[in-house]
Amino acid sequence: NGNYQLQPQSAQLVAQINIAQMQLNKPRILAKKERVSFDFDLQVQESAEQKRLCQIKVPYKNIWFSAEGDKFQTTLEVTLTVFDSQEKKVWEEKFTYPASLSEEELRELSGKDYLIEIELPLQPGAYQLEAVVKNTTDGSRVARKIKLTVIP
């Protein structure tokens, strides 16, 4: 808790101190794996017509966009797979969702979710739903599984 004055004894020690300070103050560049992780929320809701609606919510802040002109663009590829209670695949479908936003639109949406809704053609029964979402801009891919029961 006092004031100390460093008095190096040679030019070599001064150089080593300067190198150490430069390494401490070096700007940190995020590695690819340190970036904000791509993630989404998966739910199944019942629509007014008694149909099952898969909802995928991806926070805009987690979507990696590429700058193209004055727009930020990406494409989300969604693969939905439904398995029955014996884990046999009963339905699979792939969907593509392009997104193109201005800088202002992206700022306005920063605290919101990109919402994807897909109707599931299911008969009554017990199922497991797997959703795989891929961001084509950076190649990140995330999968989620949930169980659901369709009651007649």
PDB file of C-alpha atoms in Angstrom:
ATOM      1  CA  ASN A   1       0.000   0.000   0.000  1.00  0.00           C
ATOM      2  CA  GLY A   2       2.846   2.334  -0.722  1.00  0.00           C
ATOM      3  CA  ASN A   3       4.408   3.990  -3.713  1.00  0.00           C
ATOM      4  CA  TYR A   4       7.165   1.947  -5.259  1.00  0.00           C
ATOM      5  CA  GLN A   5       9.565   2.984  -7.963  1.00  0.00           C
ATOM      6  CA  LEU A   6      11.053   0.347 -10.255  1.00  0.00           C
ATOM      7  CA  GLN A   7      14.693   0.946 -11.102  1.00  0.00           C
ATOM      8  CA  PRO A   8      15.897  -1.697 -13.549  1.00  0.00           C
ATOM      9  CA  GLN A   9      19.608  -2.322 -13.503  1.00  0.00           C
ATOM     10  CA  SER A  10      20.122  -2.680 -17.261  1.00  0.00           C
ATOM     11  CA  ALA A  11      18.613  -1.951 -20.661  1.00  0.00           C
ATOM     12  CA  GLN A  12      17.854  -5.666 -21.061  1.00  0.00           C
ATOM     13  CA  LEU A  13      15.598  -5.614 -17.973  1.00  0.00           C
ATOM     14  CA  VAL A  14      13.811  -2.509 -19.309  1.00  0.00           C
ATOM     15  CA  ALA A  15      13.189  -4.360 -22.598  1.00  0.00           C
ATOM     16  CA  GLN A  16      11.803  -7.407 -20.743  1.00  0.00           C
ATOM     17  CA  ILE A  17       9.471  -5.177 -18.692  1.00  0.00           C
ATOM     18  CA  ASN A  18       8.246  -3.449 -21.865  1.00  0.00           C
ATOM     19  CA  ILE A  19       7.606  -6.800 -23.584  1.00  0.00           C
ATOM     20  CA  ALA A  20       5.656  -8.060 -20.566  1.00  0.00           C
ATOM     21  CA  GLN A  21       3.537  -4.886 -20.485  1.00  0.00           C
ATOM     22  CA  MET A  22       2.816  -5.125 -24.224  1.00  0.00           C
ATOM     23  CA  GLN A  23       1.668  -8.739 -23.824  1.00  0.00           C
ATOM     24  CA  LEU A  24      -0.643  -7.766 -20.963  1.00  0.00           C
ATOM     25  CA  ASN A  25      -2.192  -4.893 -22.917  1.00  0.00           C
ATOM     26  CA  LYS A  26      -2.464  -6.735 -26.250  1.00  0.00           C
ATOM     27  CA  PRO A  27      -6.011  -6.632 -27.665  1.00  0.00           C
ATOM     28  CA  ARG A  28      -7.637 -10.008 -27.355  1.00  0.00           C
ATOM     29  CA  ILE A  29      -9.049 -11.567 -30.505  1.00  0.00           C
ATOM     30  CA  LEU A  30     -11.785 -14.112 -29.940  1.00  0.00           C
ATOM     31  CA  ALA A  31     -11.077 -17.523 -31.332  1.00  0.00           C
ATOM     32  CA  LYS A  32     -13.892 -19.193 -33.266  1.00  0.00           C
ATOM     33  CA  LYS A  33     -14.784 -21.427 -30.325  1.00  0.00           C
ATOM     34  CA  GLU A  34     -14.943 -18.440 -27.933  1.00  0.00           C
ATOM     35  CA  ARG A  35     -17.559 -16.629 -29.998  1.00  0.00           C
ATOM     36  CA  VAL A  36     -21.121 -16.386 -28.753  1.00  0.00           C
ATOM     37  CA  SER A  37     -22.506 -19.869 -29.069  1.00  0.00           C
ATOM     38  CA  PHE A  38     -25.259 -20.468 -31.558  1.00  0.00           C
ATOM     39  CA  ASP A  39     -28.276 -21.757 -29.672  1.00  0.00           C
ATOM     40  CA  PHE A  40     -32.054 -21.969 -29.949  1.00  0.00           C
ATOM     41  CA  ASP A  41     -35.174 -22.793 -27.962  1.00  0.00           C
ATOM     42  CA  LEU A  42     -37.441 -25.621 -29.146  1.00  0.00           C
ATOM     43  CA  GLN A  43     -41.116 -25.961 -28.202  1.00  0.00           C
ATOM     44  CA  VAL A  44     -44.263 -27.572 -29.570  1.00  0.00           C
ATOM     45  CA  GLN A  45     -47.544 -25.688 -29.207  1.00  0.00           C
ATOM     46  CA  GLU A  46     -51.091 -26.688 -30.073  1.00  0.00           C
ATOM     47  CA  SER A  47     -52.689 -24.438 -32.684  1.00  0.00           C
ATOM     48  CA  ALA A  48     -56.325 -23.326 -32.734  1.00  0.00           C
ATOM     49  CA  GLU A  49     -57.090 -26.054 -35.290  1.00  0.00           C
ATOM     50  CA  GLN A  50     -55.819 -28.791 -32.905  1.00  0.00           C
ATOM     51  CA  LYS A  51     -52.584 -29.137 -34.883  1.00  0.00           C
ATOM     52  CA  ARG A  52     -49.055 -29.293 -33.489  1.00  0.00           C
ATOM     53  CA  LEU A  53     -46.840 -26.317 -34.226  1.00  0.00           C
ATOM     54  CA  CYS A  54     -43.069 -26.602 -33.764  1.00  0.00           C
ATOM     55  CA  GLN A  55     -41.570 -23.297 -32.611  1.00  0.00           C
ATOM     56  CA  ILE A  56     -37.866 -22.604 -32.928  1.00  0.00           C
ATOM     57  CA  LYS A  57     -36.632 -19.367 -31.346  1.00  0.00           C
ATOM     58  CA  VAL A  58     -33.107 -18.245 -32.213  1.00  0.00           C
ATOM     59  CA  PRO A  59     -31.864 -15.075 -30.463  1.00  0.00           C
ATOM     60  CA  TYR A  60     -30.795 -12.556 -33.109  1.00  0.00           C
ATOM     61  CA  LYS A  61     -27.731 -11.718 -31.006  1.00  0.00           C
ATOM     62  CA  ASN A  62     -26.486 -15.306 -31.505  1.00  0.00           C
ATOM     63  CA  ILE A  63     -26.942 -15.430 -35.277  1.00  0.00           C
ATOM     64  CA  TRP A  64     -23.771 -14.884 -37.293  1.00  0.00           C
ATOM     65  CA  PHE A  65     -24.451 -12.646 -40.316  1.00  0.00           C
ATOM     66  CA  SER A  66     -22.204 -11.740 -43.236  1.00  0.00           C
ATOM     67  CA  ALA A  67     -22.043  -8.132 -44.443  1.00  0.00           C
ATOM     68  CA  GLU A  68     -23.039  -7.863 -48.094  1.00  0.00           C
ATOM     69  CA  GLY A  69     -23.341  -4.278 -49.275  1.00  0.00           C
ATOM     70  CA  ASP A  70     -25.552  -2.405 -46.826  1.00  0.00           C
ATOM     71  CA  LYS A  71     -27.274  -5.612 -45.617  1.00  0.00           C
ATOM     72  CA  PHE A  72     -26.423  -8.334 -43.136  1.00  0.00           C
ATOM     73  CA  GLN A  73     -27.377 -11.739 -44.490  1.00  0.00           C
ATOM     74  CA  THR A  74     -27.476 -15.363 -43.490  1.00  0.00           C
ATOM     75  CA  THR A  75     -29.484 -18.497 -44.078  1.00  0.00           C
ATOM     76  CA  LEU A  76     -30.721 -20.861 -41.388  1.00  0.00           C
ATOM     77  CA  GLU A  77     -31.257 -24.453 -42.466  1.00  0.00           C
ATOM     78  CA  VAL A  78     -33.663 -26.422 -40.284  1.00  0.00           C
ATOM     79  CA  THR A  79     -34.078 -30.193 -40.323  1.00  0.00           C
ATOM     80  CA  LEU A  80     -36.945 -31.635 -38.290  1.00  0.00           C
ATOM     81  CA  THR A  81     -37.090 -35.363 -37.601  1.00  0.00           C
ATOM     82  CA  VAL A  82     -39.868 -37.114 -35.685  1.00  0.00           C
ATOM     83  CA  PHE A  83     -39.333 -40.533 -34.092  1.00  0.00           C
ATOM     84  CA  ASP A  84     -42.062 -42.769 -32.659  1.00  0.00           C
ATOM     85  CA  SER A  85     -41.899 -44.452 -29.234  1.00  0.00           C
ATOM     86  CA  GLN A  86     -39.726 -47.254 -30.716  1.00  0.00           C
ATOM     87  CA  GLU A  87     -37.302 -44.579 -32.036  1.00  0.00           C
ATOM     88  CA  LYS A  88     -38.261 -45.302 -35.634  1.00  0.00           C
ATOM     89  CA  LYS A  89     -38.174 -42.277 -37.945  1.00  0.00           C
ATOM     90  CA  VAL A  90     -41.748 -41.431 -38.968  1.00  0.00           C
ATOM     91  CA  TRP A  91     -41.268 -37.991 -40.547  1.00  0.00           C
ATOM     92  CA  GLU A  92     -38.430 -35.752 -41.688  1.00  0.00           C
ATOM     93  CA  GLU A  93     -38.395 -32.442 -43.496  1.00  0.00           C
ATOM     94  CA  LYS A  94     -35.791 -29.793 -44.344  1.00  0.00           C
ATOM     95  CA  PHE A  95     -36.494 -26.065 -44.476  1.00  0.00           C
ATOM     96  CA  THR A  96     -34.444 -23.017 -45.476  1.00  0.00           C
ATOM     97  CA  TYR A  97     -34.898 -19.559 -43.952  1.00  0.00           C
ATOM     98  CA  PRO A  98     -32.896 -16.716 -45.537  1.00  0.00           C
ATOM     99  CA  ALA A  99     -32.536 -13.501 -43.512  1.00  0.00           C
ATOM    100  CA  SER A 100     -31.452 -10.111 -44.852  1.00  0.00           C
ATOM    101  CA  LEU A 101     -31.454  -7.128 -42.506  1.00  0.00           C
ATOM    102  CA  SER A 102     -30.175  -3.568 -42.523  1.00  0.00           C
ATOM    103  CA  GLU A 103     -27.916  -2.422 -39.696  1.00  0.00           C
ATOM    104  CA  GLU A 104     -30.826  -0.473 -38.160  1.00  0.00           C
ATOM    105  CA  GLU A 105     -33.168  -3.490 -38.324  1.00  0.00           C
ATOM    106  CA  LEU A 106     -30.507  -5.694 -36.751  1.00  0.00           C
ATOM    107  CA  ARG A 107     -30.034  -3.201 -33.903  1.00  0.00           C
ATOM    108  CA  GLU A 108     -33.805  -3.060 -33.289  1.00  0.00           C
ATOM    109  CA  LEU A 109     -34.018  -6.870 -33.182  1.00  0.00           C
ATOM    110  CA  SER A 110     -30.944  -7.446 -30.983  1.00  0.00           C
ATOM    111  CA  GLY A 111     -32.941  -8.408 -27.877  1.00  0.00           C
ATOM    112  CA  LYS A 112     -35.529 -10.438 -29.787  1.00  0.00           C
ATOM    113  CA  ASP A 113     -35.777 -13.915 -31.295  1.00  0.00           C
ATOM    114  CA  TYR A 114     -35.962 -15.064 -34.898  1.00  0.00           C
ATOM    115  CA  LEU A 115     -39.131 -17.197 -34.782  1.00  0.00           C
ATOM    116  CA  ILE A 116     -39.620 -20.216 -37.021  1.00  0.00           C
ATOM    117  CA  GLU A 117     -42.971 -22.028 -36.907  1.00  0.00           C
ATOM    118  CA  ILE A 118     -43.534 -25.344 -38.653  1.00  0.00           C
ATOM    119  CA  GLU A 119     -46.698 -27.440 -38.567  1.00  0.00           C
ATOM    120  CA  LEU A 120     -46.113 -31.086 -37.628  1.00  0.00           C
ATOM    121  CA  PRO A 121     -48.336 -33.673 -39.388  1.00  0.00           C
ATOM    122  CA  LEU A 122     -48.709 -36.089 -36.455  1.00  0.00           C
ATOM    123  CA  GLN A 123     -51.336 -38.635 -35.515  1.00  0.00           C
ATOM    124  CA  PRO A 124     -52.092 -39.302 -31.825  1.00  0.00           C
ATOM    125  CA  GLY A 125     -49.184 -40.993 -30.067  1.00  0.00           C
ATOM    126  CA  ALA A 126     -45.881 -40.508 -28.258  1.00  0.00           C
ATOM    127  CA  TYR A 127     -43.002 -39.001 -30.214  1.00  0.00           C
ATOM    128  CA  GLN A 128     -39.561 -37.521 -29.971  1.00  0.00           C
ATOM    129  CA  LEU A 129     -38.826 -34.431 -32.064  1.00  0.00           C
ATOM    130  CA  GLU A 130     -35.271 -33.594 -33.130  1.00  0.00           C
ATOM    131  CA  ALA A 131     -34.516 -30.165 -34.572  1.00  0.00           C
ATOM    132  CA  VAL A 132     -31.170 -29.365 -36.167  1.00  0.00           C
ATOM    133  CA  VAL A 133     -30.480 -25.723 -37.011  1.00  0.00           C
ATOM    134  CA  LYS A 134     -27.476 -24.787 -39.126  1.00  0.00           C
ATOM    135  CA  ASN A 135     -26.235 -21.253 -39.790  1.00  0.00           C
ATOM    136  CA  THR A 136     -24.752 -21.344 -43.297  1.00  0.00           C
ATOM    137  CA  THR A 137     -22.693 -18.196 -42.736  1.00  0.00           C
ATOM    138  CA  ASP A 138     -20.289 -19.721 -40.209  1.00  0.00           C
ATOM    139  CA  GLY A 139     -21.290 -23.393 -40.475  1.00  0.00           C
ATOM    140  CA  SER A 140     -22.336 -23.667 -36.821  1.00  0.00           C
ATOM    141  CA  ARG A 141     -24.876 -26.411 -36.167  1.00  0.00           C
ATOM    142  CA  VAL A 142     -26.943 -27.159 -33.054  1.00  0.00           C
ATOM    143  CA  ALA A 143     -29.396 -29.984 -32.363  1.00  0.00           C
ATOM    144  CA  ARG A 144     -32.157 -30.260 -29.738  1.00  0.00           C
ATOM    145  CA  LYS A 145     -34.549 -33.100 -28.883  1.00  0.00           C
ATOM    146  CA  ILE A 146     -37.815 -33.000 -26.995  1.00  0.00           C
ATOM    147  CA  LYS A 147     -40.521 -35.533 -26.221  1.00  0.00           C
ATOM    148  CA  LEU A 148     -44.127 -34.852 -27.093  1.00  0.00           C
ATOM    149  CA  THR A 149     -47.443 -36.623 -26.889  1.00  0.00           C
ATOM    150  CA  VAL A 150     -50.281 -36.000 -29.312  1.00  0.00           C
ATOM    151  CA  ILE A 151     -53.652 -36.626 -27.664  1.00  0.00           C
ATOM    152  CA  PRO A 152     -56.716 -37.220 -29.875  1.00  0.00           C
TER     153      PRO A 152
END
